PDB file of C-alpha atoms in Angstrom:
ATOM      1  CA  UNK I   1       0.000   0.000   0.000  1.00  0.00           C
ATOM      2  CA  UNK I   2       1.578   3.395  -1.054  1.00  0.00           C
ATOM      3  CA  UNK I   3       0.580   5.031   2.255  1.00  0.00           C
ATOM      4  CA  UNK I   4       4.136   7.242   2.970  1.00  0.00           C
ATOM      5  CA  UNK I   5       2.463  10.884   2.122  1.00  0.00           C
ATOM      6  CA  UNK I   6       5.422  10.586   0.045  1.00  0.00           C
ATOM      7  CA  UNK I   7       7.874  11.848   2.653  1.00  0.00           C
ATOM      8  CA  UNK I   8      11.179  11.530   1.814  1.00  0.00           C
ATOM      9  CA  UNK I   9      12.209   9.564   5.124  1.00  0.00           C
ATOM     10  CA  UNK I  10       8.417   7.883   5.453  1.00  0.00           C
ATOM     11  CA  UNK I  11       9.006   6.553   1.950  1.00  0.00           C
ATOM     12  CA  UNK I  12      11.976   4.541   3.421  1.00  0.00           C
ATOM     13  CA  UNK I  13       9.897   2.408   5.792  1.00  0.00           C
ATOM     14  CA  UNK I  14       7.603   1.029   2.769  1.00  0.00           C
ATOM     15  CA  UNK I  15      10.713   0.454   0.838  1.00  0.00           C
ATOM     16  CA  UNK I  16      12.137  -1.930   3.216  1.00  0.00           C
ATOM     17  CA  UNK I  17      15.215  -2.021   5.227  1.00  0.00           C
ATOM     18  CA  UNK I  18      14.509  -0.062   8.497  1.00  0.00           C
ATOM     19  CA  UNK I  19      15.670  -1.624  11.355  1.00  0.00           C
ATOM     20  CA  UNK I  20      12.660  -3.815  13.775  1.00  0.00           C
ATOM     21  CA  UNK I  21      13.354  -1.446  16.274  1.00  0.00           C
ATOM     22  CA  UNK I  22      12.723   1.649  14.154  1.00  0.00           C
ATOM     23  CA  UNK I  23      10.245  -0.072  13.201  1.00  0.00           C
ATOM     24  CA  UNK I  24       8.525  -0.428  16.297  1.00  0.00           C
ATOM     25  CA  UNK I  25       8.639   2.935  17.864  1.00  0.00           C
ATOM     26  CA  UNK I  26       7.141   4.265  14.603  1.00  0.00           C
ATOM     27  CA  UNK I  27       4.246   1.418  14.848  1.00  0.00           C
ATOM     28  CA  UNK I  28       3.644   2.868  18.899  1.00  0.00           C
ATOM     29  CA  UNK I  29       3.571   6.650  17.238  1.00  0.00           C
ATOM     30  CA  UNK I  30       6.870   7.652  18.668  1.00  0.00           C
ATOM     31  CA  UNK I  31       8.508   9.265  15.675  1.00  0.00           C
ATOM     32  CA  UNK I  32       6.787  11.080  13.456  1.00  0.00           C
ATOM     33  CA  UNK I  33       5.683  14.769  14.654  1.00  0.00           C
ATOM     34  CA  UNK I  34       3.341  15.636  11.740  1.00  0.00           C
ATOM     35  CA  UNK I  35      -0.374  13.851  12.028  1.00  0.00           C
ATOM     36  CA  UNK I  36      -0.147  12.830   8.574  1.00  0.00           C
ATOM     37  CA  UNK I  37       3.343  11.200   8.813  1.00  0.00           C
ATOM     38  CA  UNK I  38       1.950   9.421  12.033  1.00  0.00           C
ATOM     39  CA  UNK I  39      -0.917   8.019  10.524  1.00  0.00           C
ATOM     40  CA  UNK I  40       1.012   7.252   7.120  1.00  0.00           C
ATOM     41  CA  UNK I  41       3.483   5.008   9.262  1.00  0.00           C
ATOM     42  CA  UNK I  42       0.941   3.469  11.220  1.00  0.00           C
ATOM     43  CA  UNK I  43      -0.981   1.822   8.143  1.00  0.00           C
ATOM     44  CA  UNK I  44       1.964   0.640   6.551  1.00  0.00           C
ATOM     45  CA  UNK I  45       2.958  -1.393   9.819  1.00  0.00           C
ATOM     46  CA  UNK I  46      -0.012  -2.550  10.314  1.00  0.00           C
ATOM     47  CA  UNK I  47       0.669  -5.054   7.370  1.00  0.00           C
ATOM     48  CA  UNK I  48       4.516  -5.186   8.486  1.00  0.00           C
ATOM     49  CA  UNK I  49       6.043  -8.924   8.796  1.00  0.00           C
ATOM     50  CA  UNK I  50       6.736  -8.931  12.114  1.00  0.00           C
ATOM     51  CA  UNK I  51       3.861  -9.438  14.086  1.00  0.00           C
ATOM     52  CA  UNK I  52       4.893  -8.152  17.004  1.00  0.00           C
ATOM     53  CA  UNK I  53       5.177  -4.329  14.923  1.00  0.00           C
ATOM     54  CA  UNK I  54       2.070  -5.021  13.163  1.00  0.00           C
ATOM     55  CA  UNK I  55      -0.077  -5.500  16.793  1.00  0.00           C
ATOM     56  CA  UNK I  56       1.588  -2.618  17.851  1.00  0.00           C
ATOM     57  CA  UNK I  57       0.582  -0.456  15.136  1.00  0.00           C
ATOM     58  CA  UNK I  58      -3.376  -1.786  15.221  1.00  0.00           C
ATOM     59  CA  UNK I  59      -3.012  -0.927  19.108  1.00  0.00           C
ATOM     60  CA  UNK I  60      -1.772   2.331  18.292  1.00  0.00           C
ATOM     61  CA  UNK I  61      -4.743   3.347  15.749  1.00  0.00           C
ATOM     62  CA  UNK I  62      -7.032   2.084  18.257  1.00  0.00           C
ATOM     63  CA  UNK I  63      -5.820   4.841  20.892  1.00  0.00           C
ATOM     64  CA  UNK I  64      -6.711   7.509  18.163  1.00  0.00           C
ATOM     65  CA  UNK I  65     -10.124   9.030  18.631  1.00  0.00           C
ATOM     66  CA  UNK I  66     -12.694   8.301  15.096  1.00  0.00           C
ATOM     67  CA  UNK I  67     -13.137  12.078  14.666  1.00  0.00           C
ATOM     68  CA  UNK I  68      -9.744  12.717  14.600  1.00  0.00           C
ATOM     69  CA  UNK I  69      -9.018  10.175  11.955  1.00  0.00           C
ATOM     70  CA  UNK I  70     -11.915  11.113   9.341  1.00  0.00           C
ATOM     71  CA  UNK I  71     -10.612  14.761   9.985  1.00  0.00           C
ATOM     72  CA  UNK I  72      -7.126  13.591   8.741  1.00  0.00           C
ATOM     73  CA  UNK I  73      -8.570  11.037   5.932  1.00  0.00           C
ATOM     74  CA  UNK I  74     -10.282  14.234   4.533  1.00  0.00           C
ATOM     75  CA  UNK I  75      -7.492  16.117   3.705  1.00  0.00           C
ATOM     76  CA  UNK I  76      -6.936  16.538  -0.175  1.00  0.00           C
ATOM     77  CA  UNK I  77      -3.488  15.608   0.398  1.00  0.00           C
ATOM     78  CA  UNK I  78      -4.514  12.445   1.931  1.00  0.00           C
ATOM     79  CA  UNK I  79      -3.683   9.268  -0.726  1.00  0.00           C
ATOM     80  CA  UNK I  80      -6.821   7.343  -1.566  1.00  0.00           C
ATOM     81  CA  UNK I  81      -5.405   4.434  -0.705  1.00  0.00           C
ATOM     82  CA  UNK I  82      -5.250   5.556   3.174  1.00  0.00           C
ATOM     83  CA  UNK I  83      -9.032   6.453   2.978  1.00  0.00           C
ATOM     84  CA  UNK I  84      -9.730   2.862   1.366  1.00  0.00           C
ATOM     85  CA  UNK I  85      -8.455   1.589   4.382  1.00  0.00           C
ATOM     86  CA  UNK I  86     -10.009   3.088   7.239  1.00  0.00           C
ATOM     87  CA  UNK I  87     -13.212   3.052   4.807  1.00  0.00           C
ATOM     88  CA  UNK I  88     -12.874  -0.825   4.787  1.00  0.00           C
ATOM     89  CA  UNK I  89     -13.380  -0.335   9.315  1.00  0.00           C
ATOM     90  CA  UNK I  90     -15.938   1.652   8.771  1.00  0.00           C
ATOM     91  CA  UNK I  91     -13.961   5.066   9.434  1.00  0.00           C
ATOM     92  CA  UNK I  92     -15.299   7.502   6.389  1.00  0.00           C
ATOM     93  CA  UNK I  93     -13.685  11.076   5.937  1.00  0.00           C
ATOM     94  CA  UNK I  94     -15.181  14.100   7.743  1.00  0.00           C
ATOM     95  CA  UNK I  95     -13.524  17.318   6.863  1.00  0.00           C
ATOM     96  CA  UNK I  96     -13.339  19.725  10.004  1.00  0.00           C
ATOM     97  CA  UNK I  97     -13.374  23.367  10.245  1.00  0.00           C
ATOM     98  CA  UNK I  98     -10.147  23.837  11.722  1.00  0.00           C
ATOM     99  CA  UNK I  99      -6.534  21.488  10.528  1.00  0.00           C
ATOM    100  CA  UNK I 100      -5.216  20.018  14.083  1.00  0.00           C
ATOM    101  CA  UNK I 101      -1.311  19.681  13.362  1.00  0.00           C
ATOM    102  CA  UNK I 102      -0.839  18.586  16.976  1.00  0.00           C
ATOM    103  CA  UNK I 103       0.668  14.522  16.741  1.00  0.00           C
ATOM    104  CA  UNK I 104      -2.048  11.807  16.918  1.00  0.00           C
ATOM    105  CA  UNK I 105      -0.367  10.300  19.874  1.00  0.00           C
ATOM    106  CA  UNK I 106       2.085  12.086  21.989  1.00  0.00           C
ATOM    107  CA  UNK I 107       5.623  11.520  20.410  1.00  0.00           C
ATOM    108  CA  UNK I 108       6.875  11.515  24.148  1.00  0.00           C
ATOM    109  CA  UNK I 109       9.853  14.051  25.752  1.00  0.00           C
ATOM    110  CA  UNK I 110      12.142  15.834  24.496  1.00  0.00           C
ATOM    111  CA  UNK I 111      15.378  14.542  23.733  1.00  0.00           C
ATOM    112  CA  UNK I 112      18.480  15.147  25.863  1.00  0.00           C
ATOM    113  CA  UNK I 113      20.182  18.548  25.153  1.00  0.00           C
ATOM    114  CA  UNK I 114      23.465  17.671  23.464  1.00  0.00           C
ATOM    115  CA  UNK I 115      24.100  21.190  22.617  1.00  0.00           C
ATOM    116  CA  UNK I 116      21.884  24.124  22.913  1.00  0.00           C
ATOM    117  CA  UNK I 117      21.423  26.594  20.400  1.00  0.00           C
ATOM    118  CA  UNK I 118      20.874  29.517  23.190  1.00  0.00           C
ATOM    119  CA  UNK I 119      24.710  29.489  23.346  1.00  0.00           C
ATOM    120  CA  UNK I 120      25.803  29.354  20.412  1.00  0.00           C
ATOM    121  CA  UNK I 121      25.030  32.481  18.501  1.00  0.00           C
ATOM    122  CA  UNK I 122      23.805  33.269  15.277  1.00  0.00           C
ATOM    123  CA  UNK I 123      23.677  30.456  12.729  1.00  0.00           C
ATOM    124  CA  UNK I 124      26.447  30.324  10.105  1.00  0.00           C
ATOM    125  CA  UNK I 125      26.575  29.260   6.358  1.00  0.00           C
ATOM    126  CA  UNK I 126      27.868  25.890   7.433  1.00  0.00           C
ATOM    127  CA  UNK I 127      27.343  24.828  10.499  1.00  0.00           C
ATOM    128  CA  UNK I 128      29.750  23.263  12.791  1.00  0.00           C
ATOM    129  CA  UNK I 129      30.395  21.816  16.100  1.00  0.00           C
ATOM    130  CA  UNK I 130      31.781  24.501  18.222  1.00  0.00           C
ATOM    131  CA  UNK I 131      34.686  24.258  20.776  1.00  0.00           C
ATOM    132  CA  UNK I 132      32.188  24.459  23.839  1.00  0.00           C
ATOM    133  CA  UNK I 133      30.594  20.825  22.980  1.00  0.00           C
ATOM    134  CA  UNK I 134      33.202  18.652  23.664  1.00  0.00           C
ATOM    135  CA  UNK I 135      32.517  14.665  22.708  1.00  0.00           C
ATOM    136  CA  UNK I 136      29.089  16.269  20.939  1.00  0.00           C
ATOM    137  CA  UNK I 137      29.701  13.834  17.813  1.00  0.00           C
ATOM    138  CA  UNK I 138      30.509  10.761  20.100  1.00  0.00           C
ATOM    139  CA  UNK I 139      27.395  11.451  22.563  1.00  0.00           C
ATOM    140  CA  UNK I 140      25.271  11.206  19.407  1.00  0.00           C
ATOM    141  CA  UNK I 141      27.179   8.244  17.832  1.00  0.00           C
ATOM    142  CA  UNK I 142      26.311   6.502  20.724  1.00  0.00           C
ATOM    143  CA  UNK I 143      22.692   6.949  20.700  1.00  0.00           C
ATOM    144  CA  UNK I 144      20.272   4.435  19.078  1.00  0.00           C
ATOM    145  CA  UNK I 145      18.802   4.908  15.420  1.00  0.00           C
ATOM    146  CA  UNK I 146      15.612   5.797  17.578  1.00  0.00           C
ATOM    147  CA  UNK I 147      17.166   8.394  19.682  1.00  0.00           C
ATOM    148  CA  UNK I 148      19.203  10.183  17.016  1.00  0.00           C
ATOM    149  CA  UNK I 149      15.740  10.318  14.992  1.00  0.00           C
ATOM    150  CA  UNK I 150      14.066  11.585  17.887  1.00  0.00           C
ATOM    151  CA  UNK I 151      16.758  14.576  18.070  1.00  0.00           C
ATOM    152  CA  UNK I 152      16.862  14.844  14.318  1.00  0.00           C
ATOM    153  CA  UNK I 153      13.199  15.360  14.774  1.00  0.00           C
ATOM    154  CA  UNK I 154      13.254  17.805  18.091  1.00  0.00           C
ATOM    155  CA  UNK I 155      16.672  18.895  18.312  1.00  0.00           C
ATOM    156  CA  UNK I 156      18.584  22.104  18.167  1.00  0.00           C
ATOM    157  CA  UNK I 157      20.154  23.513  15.101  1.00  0.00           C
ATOM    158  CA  UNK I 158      23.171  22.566  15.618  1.00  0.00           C
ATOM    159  CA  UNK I 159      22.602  18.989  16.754  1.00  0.00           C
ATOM    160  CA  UNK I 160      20.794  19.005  13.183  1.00  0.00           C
ATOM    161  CA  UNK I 161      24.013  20.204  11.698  1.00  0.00           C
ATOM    162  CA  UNK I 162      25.297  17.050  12.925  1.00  0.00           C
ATOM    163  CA  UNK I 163      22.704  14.862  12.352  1.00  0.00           C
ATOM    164  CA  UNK I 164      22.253  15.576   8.773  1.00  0.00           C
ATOM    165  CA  UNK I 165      26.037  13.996   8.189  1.00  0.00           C
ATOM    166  CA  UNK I 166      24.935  11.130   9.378  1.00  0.00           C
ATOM    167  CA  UNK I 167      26.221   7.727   8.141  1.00  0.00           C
ATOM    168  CA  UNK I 168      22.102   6.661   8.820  1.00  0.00           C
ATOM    169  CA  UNK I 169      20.364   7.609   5.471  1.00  0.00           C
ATOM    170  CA  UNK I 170      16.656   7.381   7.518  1.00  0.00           C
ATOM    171  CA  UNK I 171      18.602   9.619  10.321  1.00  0.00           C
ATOM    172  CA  UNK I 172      19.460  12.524   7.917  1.00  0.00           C
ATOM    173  CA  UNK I 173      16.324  12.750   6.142  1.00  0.00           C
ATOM    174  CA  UNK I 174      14.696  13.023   9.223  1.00  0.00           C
ATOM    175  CA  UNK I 175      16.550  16.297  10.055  1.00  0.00           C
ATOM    176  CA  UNK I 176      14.532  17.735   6.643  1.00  0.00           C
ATOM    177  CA  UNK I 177      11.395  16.508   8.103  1.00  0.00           C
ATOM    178  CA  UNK I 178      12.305  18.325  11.309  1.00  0.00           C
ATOM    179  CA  UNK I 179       9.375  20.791  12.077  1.00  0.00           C
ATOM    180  CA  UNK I 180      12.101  23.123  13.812  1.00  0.00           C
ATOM    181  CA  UNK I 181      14.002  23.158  10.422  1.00  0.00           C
ATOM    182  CA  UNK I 182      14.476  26.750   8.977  1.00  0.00           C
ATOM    183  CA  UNK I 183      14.857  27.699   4.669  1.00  0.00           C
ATOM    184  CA  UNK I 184      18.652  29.733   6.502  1.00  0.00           C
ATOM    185  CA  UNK I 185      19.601  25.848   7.211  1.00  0.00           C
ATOM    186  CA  UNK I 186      17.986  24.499   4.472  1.00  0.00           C
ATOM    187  CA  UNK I 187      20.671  26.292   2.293  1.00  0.00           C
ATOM    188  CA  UNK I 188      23.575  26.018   4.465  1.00  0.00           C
ATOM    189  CA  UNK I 189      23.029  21.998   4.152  1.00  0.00           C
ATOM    190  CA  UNK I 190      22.612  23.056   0.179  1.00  0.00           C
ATOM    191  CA  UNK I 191      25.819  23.987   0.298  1.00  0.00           C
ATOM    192  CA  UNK I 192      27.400  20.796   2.132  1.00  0.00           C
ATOM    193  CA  UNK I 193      29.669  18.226   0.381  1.00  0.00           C
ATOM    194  CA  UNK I 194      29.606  16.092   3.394  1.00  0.00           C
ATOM    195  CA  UNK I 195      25.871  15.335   3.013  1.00  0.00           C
ATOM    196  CA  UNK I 196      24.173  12.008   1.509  1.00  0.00           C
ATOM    197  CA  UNK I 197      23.289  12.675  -2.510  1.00  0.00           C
ATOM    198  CA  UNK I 198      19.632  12.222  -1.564  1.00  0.00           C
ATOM    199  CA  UNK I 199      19.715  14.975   1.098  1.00  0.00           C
ATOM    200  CA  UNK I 200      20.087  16.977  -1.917  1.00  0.00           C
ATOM    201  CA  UNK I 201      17.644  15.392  -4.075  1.00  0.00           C
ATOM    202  CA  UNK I 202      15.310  15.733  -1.424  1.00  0.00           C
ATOM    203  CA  UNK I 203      15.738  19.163  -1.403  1.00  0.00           C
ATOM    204  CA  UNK I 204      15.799  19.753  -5.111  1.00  0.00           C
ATOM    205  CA  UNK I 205      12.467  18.169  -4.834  1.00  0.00           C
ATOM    206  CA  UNK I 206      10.594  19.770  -2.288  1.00  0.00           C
ATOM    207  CA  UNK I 207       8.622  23.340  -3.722  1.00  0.00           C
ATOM    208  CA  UNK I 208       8.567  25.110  -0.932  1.00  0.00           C
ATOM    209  CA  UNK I 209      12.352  25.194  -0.593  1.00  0.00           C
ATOM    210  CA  UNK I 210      12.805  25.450  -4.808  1.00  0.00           C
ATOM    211  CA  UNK I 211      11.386  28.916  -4.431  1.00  0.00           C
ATOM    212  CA  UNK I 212      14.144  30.260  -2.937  1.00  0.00           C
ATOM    213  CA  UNK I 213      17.288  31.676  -5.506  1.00  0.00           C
ATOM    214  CA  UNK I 214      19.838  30.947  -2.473  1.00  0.00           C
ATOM    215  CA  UNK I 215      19.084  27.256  -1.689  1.00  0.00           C
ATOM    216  CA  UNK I 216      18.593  26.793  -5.755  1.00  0.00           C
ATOM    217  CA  UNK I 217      22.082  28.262  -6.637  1.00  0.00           C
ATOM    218  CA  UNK I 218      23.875  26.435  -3.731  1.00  0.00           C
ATOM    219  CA  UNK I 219      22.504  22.915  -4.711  1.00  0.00           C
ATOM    220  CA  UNK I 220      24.167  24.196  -8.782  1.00  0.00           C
ATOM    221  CA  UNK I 221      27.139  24.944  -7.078  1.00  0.00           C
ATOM    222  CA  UNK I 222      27.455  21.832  -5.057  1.00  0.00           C
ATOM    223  CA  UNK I 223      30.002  19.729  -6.743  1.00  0.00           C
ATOM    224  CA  UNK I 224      27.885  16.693  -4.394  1.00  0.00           C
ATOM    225  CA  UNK I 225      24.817  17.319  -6.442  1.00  0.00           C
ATOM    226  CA  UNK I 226      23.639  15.246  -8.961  1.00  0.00           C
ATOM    227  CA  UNK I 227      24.621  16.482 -12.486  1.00  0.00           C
ATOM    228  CA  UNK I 228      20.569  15.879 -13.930  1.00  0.00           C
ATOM    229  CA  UNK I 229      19.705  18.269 -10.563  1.00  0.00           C
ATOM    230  CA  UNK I 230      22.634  21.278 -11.579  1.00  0.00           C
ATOM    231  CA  UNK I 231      21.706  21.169 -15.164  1.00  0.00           C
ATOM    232  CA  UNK I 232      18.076  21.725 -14.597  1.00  0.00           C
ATOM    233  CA  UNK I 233      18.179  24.324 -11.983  1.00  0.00           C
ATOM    234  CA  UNK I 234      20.783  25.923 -14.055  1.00  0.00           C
ATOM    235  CA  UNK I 235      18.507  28.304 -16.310  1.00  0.00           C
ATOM    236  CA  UNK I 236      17.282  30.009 -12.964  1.00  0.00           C
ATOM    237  CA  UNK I 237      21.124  31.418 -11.880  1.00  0.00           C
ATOM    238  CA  UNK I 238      22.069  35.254 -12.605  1.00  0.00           C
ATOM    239  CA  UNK I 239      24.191  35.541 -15.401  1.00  0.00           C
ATOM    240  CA  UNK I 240      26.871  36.697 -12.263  1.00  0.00           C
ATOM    241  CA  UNK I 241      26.298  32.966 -11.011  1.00  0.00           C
ATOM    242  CA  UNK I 242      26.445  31.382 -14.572  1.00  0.00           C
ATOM    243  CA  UNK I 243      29.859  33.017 -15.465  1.00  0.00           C
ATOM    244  CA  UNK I 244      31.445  32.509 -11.950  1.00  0.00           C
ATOM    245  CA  UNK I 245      29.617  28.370 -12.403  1.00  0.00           C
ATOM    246  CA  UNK I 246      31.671  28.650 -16.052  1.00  0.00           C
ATOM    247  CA  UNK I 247      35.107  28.559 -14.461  1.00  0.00           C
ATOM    248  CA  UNK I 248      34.818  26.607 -11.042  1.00  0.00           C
ATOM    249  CA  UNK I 249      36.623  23.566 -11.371  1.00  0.00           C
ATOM    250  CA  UNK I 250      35.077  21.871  -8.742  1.00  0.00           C
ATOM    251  CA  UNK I 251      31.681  21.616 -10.025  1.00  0.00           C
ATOM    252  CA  UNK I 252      31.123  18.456 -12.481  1.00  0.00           C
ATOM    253  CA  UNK I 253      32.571  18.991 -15.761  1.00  0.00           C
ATOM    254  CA  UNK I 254      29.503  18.996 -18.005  1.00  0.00           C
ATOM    255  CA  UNK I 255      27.785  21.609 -15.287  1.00  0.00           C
ATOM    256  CA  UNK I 256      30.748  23.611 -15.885  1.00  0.00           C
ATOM    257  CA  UNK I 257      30.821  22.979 -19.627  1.00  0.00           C
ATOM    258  CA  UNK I 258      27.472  23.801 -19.835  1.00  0.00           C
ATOM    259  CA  UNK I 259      27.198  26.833 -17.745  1.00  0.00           C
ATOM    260  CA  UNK I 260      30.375  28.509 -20.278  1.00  0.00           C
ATOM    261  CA  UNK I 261      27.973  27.613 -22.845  1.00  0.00           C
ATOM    262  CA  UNK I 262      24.806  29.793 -21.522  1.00  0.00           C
ATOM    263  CA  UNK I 263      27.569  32.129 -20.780  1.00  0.00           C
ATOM    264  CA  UNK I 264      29.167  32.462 -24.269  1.00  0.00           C
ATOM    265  CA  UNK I 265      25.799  33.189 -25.293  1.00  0.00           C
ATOM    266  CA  UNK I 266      25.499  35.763 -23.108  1.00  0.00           C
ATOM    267  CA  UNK I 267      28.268  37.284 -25.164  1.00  0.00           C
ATOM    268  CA  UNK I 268      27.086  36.686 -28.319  1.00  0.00           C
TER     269      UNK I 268
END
């Protein structure tokens, strides 16, 4: 069942591969913040292979009230195949006056504070881990796929800095699901060559972030980023951007071939 909202990290779980106990905290509601991610997860483990993920997922679905679901189920960006399925328990969709965003079942504390943004000033084109968090990577190496998701999820900005390096490809999409997460660090992880490729596709391929010129001319300029990605984003750069694209030797060559192409145009 195509249930994932298509969220980048969501889309993982019905792909396969997610570790059982991932697995399970998602089927008791304990990682997604967003309703519609909640309830998303919680149908696709209901027909998961483990049966001990599966009951927990029916027992979770049975804590949420019926109003709330055919509230949710009514959305227009809610996949058919979702409102087939409560349909089939006799759940039918009931659109509601007002949208409640607040997570169908509580997603449980916060995590531990492993640095705190308070502290650390302003917020820089690339984040890093600053001298006054010492053993800030190994505290968070240590953690469990389900706590670093949790942070990645509820965490401060720069615990997301670190988080969306990680070696965990479920872990560092999570940071772009992050509710906390802001278009400023949306473009300073554009600009990362440390990052996953799909961190980038995922952000090539989300709208809301594509109307921005900064996070669109950092992902061009990204030597990490796809070459299909650069070339099609490419017609949207100043010609400033285009010539300066025209000589960096660090991009791909056929973005850089390409880009002293438009330029030479330009010219002409």
């Amino acid at each position: 069942m195509d249930s994932s909202f298509r969220v980048p990290w969501v889309e993982m779980f019905r792909r396969g591969g997610v570790e059982a106990d991932v697995r399970l905290e998602a089927a008791r509601g304990l990682l997604a913040p967003r309703p519609s991610e909640q309830l998303a997860l919680l149908v696709l483990l209901t027909g998961d292979d483990d049966p001990t993920i599966s009951a927990a997922a029916e027992a979770t679905l049975g804590q949420i009230p019926a109003a709330r679901l055919q509230a949710l189920i009514a959305r227009a960006d809610t996949p058919s195949e979702i409102r087939t399925f409560f349909e089939s328990r006799g759940i039918v969709a009931a659109p509601s006056d007002s949208e409640d965003e607040t997570p169908l079942i509580d997603v449980g504390p916060e995590p531990p504070r492993i640095l705190d943004d308070d502290t650390l000033g302003p917020a820089t084109d690339e984040p890093q881990v600053v001298e006054g968090a010492p053993g800030a990577l190994q505290k968070i190496a240590q953690m469990t796929i389900p706590q670093r998701l949790s942070l990645a999820m509820k965490g401060t900005r720069e615990e997301r800095a670190i988080l969306i390096r990680d070696a965990n490809k479920i872990v560092s999409l999570a940071v772009l699901a992050s509710p906390k997460l802001t278009e400023t660090e949306v473009e300073s992880i554009a600009r990362m060559t440390s990052v996953m490729e799909d961190v980038l596709r995922t952000i090539a391929n989300t709208r809301a972030w594509m109307k921005s010129y900064a996070i669109c001319a950092a992902l061009v300029k990204n030597p990490k980023t796809p070459p299909a990605i650069s070339l099609n984003l490419m017609p949207r750069l100043t010609d400033r951007d285009l010539r300066n694209l025209s000589t960096d030797r660090n991009v791909p060559e056929v973005v850089r071939m390409t880009a002293r192409r438009r330029t030479a145009r330009l010219k002409s």
